[in-house]
Amino acid sequence: MSDAAVVNPVAEPVISQRKFSEVSLDDPFFDSLKEGYAEFADWFARKQDETAYVSYDEKGWLQGFLYLKKEAGPITDVNPPLNVTECLKVGTFKVIAHGTKLGERFVKIITDTVLNNGLRLAYLTIFPQHEPLIRILERFGFIKKGTKDTKNGIEDVYVKDLQYITGDPQKDYPVVDCRNNKKWLMAIKPDYHTNLFPDSILRNESPLMLDDIPPTNSIYKVYVGGYLNFHELSEGDSIIIYRTKDNLGPARYRAVITSLCSVVEVRPAASFGSEKEFIDFCQNHSVFNVEELKEYFKKNHYAVKISYNIAFPKRPTRGDLIDNGIIVDGSYTGLCYLSDDAFKKALELGEVREGFVIY
C-alpha cells in the first residue's frame, strides 16, 4: 500500500470514486476507525480492488469515506435479523464535519444507490458515540432496528426502508409523494444549476466545476428569485428543474429538465424580521453571495427552500417537452404549472425509476 495514493484535490471533484488501493490508510482520517475496529487494517487491505466514495480537503486530507455493497439476505448477524432477500450494506461511512453539508451529500449517494439498484433497504452498524453522524442518518429516515454484538463491542443497527412512508418528506427522502399536490417546471440558469444540483450536471460539464460548499452538498437548496407566481407555491409541491440554454446552441436542443425537487418552504423577503434574518435563511443553501442577497431582500424576492430528491437518468430537451405536449412552443418557462399528465410524462422521459415517486 503506497502513501503516494493520496488524491490531489485540485484535480478531483468534491466526491469521487476510488479503489481502496488508491487511498492511503495512513491518512489521519482512518485513526478512529483503526482504534474502534481491531480488524480494520486487515479488512481494508482485502478490499484493495473494490471502490469507495471519497472526498478530500484542499490540503489533500480525507474528509469523507463511504463504502457500499449489495448483500443477499436474510441478514442474520444482527439482532433481530433483517428479513430481506437483498439489501445495501453501508460498510464504512465517516465524514469530518466542516460546515459544507458533506454528510448530506453522502446520504444522497446511499439512497440513490438503493433505488438505482432496485433495492428497498439500506442498513449500517454504528457505535452509539458517533452522535453527529447518527443525527444526520435519523434526519433522513434511518431508524434504529437492533444491535450487533462484535468483538469490538455492541453496535446499533440503523435501517433505511424506502417503502416505509411516514408522511414526513424529510424522513421519507428521497421518495416524493406527489398525491394531491401541485406540479411545476422551474427554470434555473446554467451557472446556478451546476452548484445547486451536483448530480444533475450535463455530460459536457466537468465535475471539477463543483465546489465543496453548503449549497452544493446540502440536500436542501434555497432558490431566490422574482417569478411572479412564486406566491402560488405551497409546501409539498413538486418542482421539475429546467436548466435553461447555454451559449452552445438553441434552447430546443440545449435547455433540459434535470431533477425533481419538493417544496419545503416559501417565503417573501418581507416575511423576515430583518435583512440579516433573510440572509441567514438563504446563505448556506443558496448560490448567491451576501451582496446579491441584500439586493434581493430590497426587491422583496421570494426565498424558496426545496429538497433535491432525484437527478434524472436522462435529460429531456426543450424540444422533447414541446413534442410530447408538456409545454407549448414559445411558452413561458420561468415558473410554470404542469398538469398531472404532463408531470408524469416528463418523469417518463427522464426515465425516473419506479419507487422514486408515489402518485
Short mmCIF file of C-alpha atoms in Angstrom, two decimals, residues 45-180:
data_model
loop_
_atom_site.label_atom_id
_atom_site.label_comp_id
_atom_site.label_asym_id
_atom_site.label_seq_id
_atom_site.Cartn_x
_atom_site.Cartn_y
_atom_site.Cartn_z
CA ALA A 45 -6.23 -4.48 2.67
CA ARG A 46 -8.62 -7.20 1.48
CA LYS A 47 -10.72 -4.58 -0.30
CA GLN A 48 -7.86 -3.22 -2.45
CA ASP A 49 -9.63 -3.84 -5.77
CA GLU A 50 -13.02 -2.53 -4.62
CA THR A 51 -14.17 1.08 -4.80
CA ALA A 52 -15.40 3.65 -2.31
CA TYR A 53 -16.65 7.24 -2.47
CA VAL A 54 -14.08 9.68 -1.11
CA SER A 55 -13.74 13.40 -0.52
CA TYR A 56 -10.56 15.37 0.19
CA ASP A 57 -9.95 18.85 1.58
CA GLU A 58 -7.80 21.49 -0.11
CA LYS A 59 -4.65 20.09 1.55
CA GLY A 60 -5.24 16.57 0.28
CA TRP A 61 -6.53 15.03 3.52
CA LEU A 62 -9.57 12.79 3.56
CA GLN A 63 -12.82 14.38 4.73
CA GLY A 64 -15.28 11.65 3.82
CA PHE A 65 -15.29 7.94 3.01
CA LEU A 66 -18.23 5.74 2.01
CA TYR A 67 -18.14 2.06 1.07
CA LEU A 68 -21.30 0.36 -0.18
CA LYS A 69 -22.03 -3.22 -1.17
CA LYS A 70 -25.08 -5.31 -2.01
CA GLU A 71 -25.77 -8.19 0.33
CA ALA A 72 -28.01 -11.22 -0.02
CA GLY A 73 -30.43 -11.71 2.85
CA PRO A 74 -31.63 -12.53 5.32
CA ILE A 75 -29.09 -10.65 7.45
CA THR A 76 -28.65 -12.96 10.42
CA ASP A 77 -25.63 -11.48 12.22
CA VAL A 78 -27.76 -8.69 13.72
CA ASN A 79 -30.42 -8.94 16.41
CA PRO A 80 -33.21 -9.14 15.39
CA PRO A 81 -32.32 -10.44 11.89
CA LEU A 82 -33.30 -8.39 8.82
CA ASN A 83 -35.69 -10.48 6.76
CA VAL A 84 -34.79 -9.27 3.25
CA THR A 85 -33.77 -11.08 0.07
CA GLU A 86 -31.25 -8.40 -0.92
CA CYS A 87 -30.21 -5.04 0.50
CA LEU A 88 -27.48 -2.40 0.51
CA LYS A 89 -24.94 -2.52 3.31
CA VAL A 90 -23.15 0.66 4.25
CA GLY A 91 -19.84 -1.00 5.07
CA THR A 92 -17.91 2.10 6.15
CA PHE A 93 -19.22 5.64 6.44
CA LYS A 94 -17.38 8.51 8.05
CA VAL A 95 -17.45 12.26 7.43
CA ILE A 96 -15.48 15.03 9.09
CA ALA A 97 -17.98 17.84 9.59
CA HIS A 98 -16.62 21.15 8.35
CA GLY A 99 -19.74 23.19 7.63
CA THR A 100 -20.27 22.21 3.99
CA LYS A 101 -23.11 19.67 4.49
CA LEU A 102 -20.90 16.93 3.05
CA GLY A 103 -22.67 14.32 5.16
CA GLU A 104 -25.95 15.07 3.40
CA ARG A 105 -24.34 14.53 0.02
CA PHE A 106 -23.12 11.10 1.11
CA VAL A 107 -26.62 10.23 2.39
CA LYS A 108 -27.94 11.09 -1.07
CA ILE A 109 -25.43 8.68 -2.61
CA ILE A 110 -26.67 5.93 -0.27
CA THR A 111 -30.36 6.44 -1.05
CA ASP A 112 -29.75 6.86 -4.79
CA THR A 113 -27.79 3.60 -4.81
CA VAL A 114 -30.68 1.77 -3.13
CA LEU A 115 -33.20 2.91 -5.71
CA ASN A 116 -30.93 2.70 -8.75
CA ASN A 117 -30.23 -0.94 -7.93
CA GLY A 118 -33.89 -1.82 -7.50
CA LEU A 119 -33.46 -2.40 -3.76
CA ARG A 120 -35.68 -1.44 -0.87
CA LEU A 121 -33.44 -1.22 2.16
CA ALA A 122 -30.04 0.04 3.33
CA TYR A 123 -28.50 -0.67 6.72
CA LEU A 124 -25.36 0.05 8.69
CA THR A 125 -23.92 -0.71 12.11
CA ILE A 126 -22.53 2.10 14.20
CA PHE A 127 -21.35 2.68 17.76
CA PRO A 128 -23.67 4.97 19.79
CA GLN A 129 -20.91 7.51 20.46
CA HIS A 130 -20.92 8.64 16.82
CA GLU A 131 -23.76 11.04 17.57
CA PRO A 132 -23.22 13.65 14.80
CA LEU A 133 -23.40 11.01 12.05
CA ILE A 134 -26.38 9.32 13.73
CA ARG A 135 -28.23 12.65 13.78
CA ILE A 136 -27.75 13.03 10.02
CA LEU A 137 -28.94 9.48 9.40
CA GLU A 138 -32.00 9.84 11.62
CA ARG A 139 -32.92 13.14 9.98
CA PHE A 140 -33.29 11.33 6.66
CA GLY A 141 -35.24 8.33 7.88
CA PHE A 142 -32.71 5.82 9.19
CA ILE A 143 -34.28 4.05 12.18
CA LYS A 144 -32.57 2.06 14.92
CA LYS A 145 -33.78 -1.50 14.43
CA GLY A 146 -31.50 -3.60 16.62
CA THR A 147 -27.93 -4.31 17.66
CA LYS A 148 -24.90 -6.29 16.54
CA ASP A 149 -22.59 -7.96 19.05
CA THR A 150 -18.97 -7.85 17.81
CA LYS A 151 -15.54 -8.40 19.33
CA ASN A 152 -15.16 -4.61 19.35
CA GLY A 153 -18.36 -4.07 21.34
CA ILE A 154 -22.08 -3.71 20.71
CA GLU A 155 -23.06 -1.62 17.69
CA ASP A 156 -26.50 -0.25 16.88
CA VAL A 157 -28.17 -1.26 13.61
CA TYR A 158 -29.78 1.55 11.59
CA VAL A 159 -32.09 0.79 8.69
CA LYS A 160 -33.47 2.96 5.87
CA ASP A 161 -36.54 1.30 4.32
CA LEU A 162 -37.62 3.24 1.23
CA GLN A 163 -41.04 1.59 1.22
CA TYR A 164 -41.79 2.79 4.75
CA ILE A 165 -43.57 6.11 4.16
CA THR A 166 -44.07 8.26 7.24
CA GLY A 167 -45.66 11.32 5.65
CA ASP A 168 -42.66 13.41 6.75
CA PRO A 169 -40.90 14.48 3.48
CA GLN A 170 -37.53 14.70 5.22
CA LYS A 171 -37.67 11.20 6.72
CA ASP A 172 -39.18 9.77 3.51
CA TYR A 173 -36.36 11.26 1.39
CA PRO A 174 -35.68 10.68 -1.48
CA VAL A 175 -39.14 9.28 -2.24
CA VAL A 176 -41.52 12.01 -3.42
CA ASP A 177 -45.21 11.77 -2.58
CA CYS A 178 -46.94 13.54 -5.48
CA ARG A 179 -50.52 12.76 -4.48
CA ASN A 180 -52.76 15.80 -4.11
#
